Amino acid sequence: MAKVSILEKSPLTKWVMNGWTNVMTNLGKSSKDKRTGARIEITEIDKQDLEALYHSDDIAARIVDILPQEALREGYTIRVEGDKDDEISKSIHAMLEHWRIDDKIERAWRYARQFGGGAVLLGLDDGRNDPSQPLEPSSLKQITYSHAIDRFQMYADTQSLNSDLSSPYFGLPELYRLQSRSGNVEEISIHRSRMLPFFGVEASQERMPSVDYWGDSVYNRLYNAIRNFQTAHDSLALIVADFTVGVTKLKDLAEICASGNEAALLARLQLVQQTSSVVNSIVLDAEDDWERKTTNVGGLKDLVDKINGRLVAATSMPHTILFGESPSGLGATGDSEKRDWYDYVKSQQESILRPALRKIIDLIMLSSDGPTNKKLFEYDIEFTSLWQENEKTKLEKRKIQA
């Protein structure tokens, strides 16, 4: 007869050996394990709080601003096929600068990160007086304006959702309603082909209606980490203010307070304070006592570093970029962190910035007043490297080449 172990025979086996629930130690039991009371909830931050975070919190503003700024910091070059003297490229750059397209793209991208959505609204004169109609590229005459707006200025027309499975815009609105903040102008319907949209954190199909078919703000995920960071640093400031305090022990203090003679009590305390400042000594009654107590801050730095590290991990930014700190440690240069960050920015240039630039450049080429007379040339966009070599490295390379 085969032997059976006690563990196999025990009715508790499936609980002891399986998962995070253990009836022997109460691990995972809702009545005993406090962790089971924690639940995941979607953080919903309204527009007013999103505005307050950006305009009142320096770190929150930096989280939104730094990626669009870095992506456009060094600029880009347009290489047009067959354009030997770069005349077409220069003309396109001139038109982009005239309409301040880079500034508008950066602002719309910031809106997308802050609010969950933003767009560059383009005035495209194609002979149609109705902006709710799709753009007709063959009839495009000129670009008349460009404006950066946030998702709360332009809401989706849910009656125009694209239902074509073969379309890259499937599930997204064909029309958006532009609202007037002044209230003096009627709402205008804008077709998606007349704007450069920027979306925030990607939302699931089920969540799309709740974010008006845009995206989530980056603050939704970071809210708790930002709050912990600022709370920790504000608490540090309070600790510094009360780092040392004087403790005065007065004889018959209770009787003085009970008698209502507050003036005498304040006079005695004021004498202690004045003598401490004037003669660098304390004058007390023989039966009174005074001492100075210092707050113990041992281990506080490690705790603050942990909170800082949690925010760094949540933002995907190195601490040298997020906090503007110099690299720490013997021989630390921060080059590795910078290269990782620049690689991330490069990926965002490719996935977010390049499609927007290609659309506006195509429109410039197809417009009657463009430099190519409505001919769409093959071209490429080369983003200038964010990594700039120092002078020593450049000289070493030249020496090797020589």
PDB file of N, CA and C in Angstrom, residues 47 53 61-62 68-69 71 88 92 107 113 138 153 171-172 196 212 288 292 311 322 353 356:
ATOM      1  N   LYS A  47     -11.310  69.312 -14.539  1.00  0.00           N
ATOM      2  CA  LYS A  47     -10.508  70.315 -15.249  1.00  0.00           C
ATOM      3  C   LYS A  47      -9.912  71.338 -14.287  1.00  0.00           C
ATOM      4  N   LEU A  53      -3.059  71.819 -10.675  1.00  0.00           N
ATOM      5  CA  LEU A  53      -1.833  71.031 -10.624  1.00  0.00           C
ATOM      6  C   LEU A  53      -0.753  71.653 -11.504  1.00  0.00           C
ATOM      7  N   ALA A  61       4.066  70.594 -13.332  1.00  0.00           N
ATOM      8  CA  ALA A  61       4.208  71.331 -14.586  1.00  0.00           C
ATOM      9  C   ALA A  61       5.392  70.803 -15.395  1.00  0.00           C
ATOM     10  N   ARG A  62       6.474  70.474 -14.714  1.00  0.00           N
ATOM     11  CA  ARG A  62       7.661  69.959 -15.414  1.00  0.00           C
ATOM     12  C   ARG A  62       7.367  68.614 -16.068  1.00  0.00           C
ATOM     13  N   PRO A  68       7.474  67.447 -24.534  1.00  0.00           N
ATOM     14  CA  PRO A  68       7.320  68.237 -25.771  1.00  0.00           C
ATOM     15  C   PRO A  68       8.473  69.208 -26.011  1.00  0.00           C
ATOM     16  N   GLN A  69       8.972  69.812 -24.949  1.00  0.00           N
ATOM     17  CA  GLN A  69      10.092  70.747 -25.096  1.00  0.00           C
ATOM     18  C   GLN A  69      11.337  70.042 -25.603  1.00  0.00           C
ATOM     19  N   ALA A  71      11.515  67.197 -27.235  1.00  0.00           N
ATOM     20  CA  ALA A  71      11.313  66.642 -28.572  1.00  0.00           C
ATOM     21  C   ALA A  71      11.531  67.689 -29.661  1.00  0.00           C
ATOM     22  N   ILE A  88      13.296  74.183 -51.742  1.00  0.00           N
ATOM     23  CA  ILE A  88      11.963  73.755 -51.289  1.00  0.00           C
ATOM     24  C   ILE A  88      11.947  73.604 -49.769  1.00  0.00           C
ATOM     25  N   ILE A  92       9.566  75.596 -47.091  1.00  0.00           N
ATOM     26  CA  ILE A  92       8.661  74.900 -46.165  1.00  0.00           C
ATOM     27  C   ILE A  92       8.938  75.327 -44.727  1.00  0.00           C
ATOM     28  N   ARG A 107       2.460  73.223 -27.787  1.00  0.00           N
ATOM     29  CA  ARG A 107       1.381  73.574 -26.857  1.00  0.00           C
ATOM     30  C   ARG A 107       0.267  72.537 -26.883  1.00  0.00           C
ATOM     31  N   ARG A 113      -1.047  66.025 -22.659  1.00  0.00           N
ATOM     32  CA  ARG A 113      -0.496  65.432 -21.451  1.00  0.00           C
ATOM     33  C   ARG A 113      -1.205  65.955 -20.205  1.00  0.00           C
ATOM     34  N   SER A 138      -7.064  68.540 -53.332  1.00  0.00           N
ATOM     35  CA  SER A 138      -6.828  69.024 -54.694  1.00  0.00           C
ATOM     36  C   SER A 138      -7.276  70.466 -54.875  1.00  0.00           C
ATOM     37  N   GLN A 153     -12.043  72.628 -25.073  1.00  0.00           N
ATOM     38  CA  GLN A 153     -12.560  73.604 -26.037  1.00  0.00           C
ATOM     39  C   GLN A 153     -13.230  72.910 -27.211  1.00  0.00           C
ATOM     40  N   GLY A 171     -13.846  53.982 -34.798  1.00  0.00           N
ATOM     41  CA  GLY A 171     -14.189  54.229 -33.405  1.00  0.00           C
ATOM     42  C   GLY A 171     -13.958  55.650 -32.948  1.00  0.00           C
ATOM     43  N   LEU A 172     -13.378  56.497 -33.809  1.00  0.00           N
ATOM     44  CA  LEU A 172     -13.109  57.894 -33.453  1.00  0.00           C
ATOM     45  C   LEU A 172     -14.099  58.813 -34.163  1.00  0.00           C
ATOM     46  N   LEU A 196      -4.786  68.827 -36.325  1.00  0.00           N
ATOM     47  CA  LEU A 196      -3.737  67.896 -35.924  1.00  0.00           C
ATOM     48  C   LEU A 196      -4.030  67.489 -34.487  1.00  0.00           C
ATOM     49  N   ASP A 212     -14.454  61.534 -23.570  1.00  0.00           N
ATOM     50  CA  ASP A 212     -14.902  62.236 -24.765  1.00  0.00           C
ATOM     51  C   ASP A 212     -14.063  61.864 -25.997  1.00  0.00           C
ATOM     52  N   ASP A 288      12.524  77.303  38.485  1.00  0.00           N
ATOM     53  CA  ASP A 288      12.121  77.076  37.093  1.00  0.00           C
ATOM     54  C   ASP A 288      13.230  76.321  36.347  1.00  0.00           C
ATOM     55  N   ARG A 292      16.692  73.069  25.654  1.00  0.00           N
ATOM     56  CA  ARG A 292      16.453  73.092  24.216  1.00  0.00           C
ATOM     57  C   ARG A 292      16.437  71.662  23.689  1.00  0.00           C
ATOM     58  N   LEU A 311       8.440  58.602  -7.536  1.00  0.00           N
ATOM     59  CA  LEU A 311       7.962  59.554  -8.540  1.00  0.00           C
ATOM     60  C   LEU A 311       8.767  59.430  -9.827  1.00  0.00           C
ATOM     61  N   LEU A 322      14.101  65.101 -14.231  1.00  0.00           N
ATOM     62  CA  LEU A 322      12.889  65.495 -13.515  1.00  0.00           C
ATOM     63  C   LEU A 322      13.160  66.560 -12.475  1.00  0.00           C
ATOM     64  N   LEU A 353       5.338  63.050 -32.957  1.00  0.00           N
ATOM     65  CA  LEU A 353       5.704  64.275 -33.652  1.00  0.00           C
ATOM     66  C   LEU A 353       5.774  64.104 -35.166  1.00  0.00           C
ATOM     67  N   ALA A 356       2.383  64.246 -37.170  1.00  0.00           N
ATOM     68  CA  ALA A 356       1.817  65.594 -37.201  1.00  0.00           C
ATOM     69  C   ALA A 356       2.568  66.487 -38.194  1.00  0.00           C
TER      70      ALA A 356
END
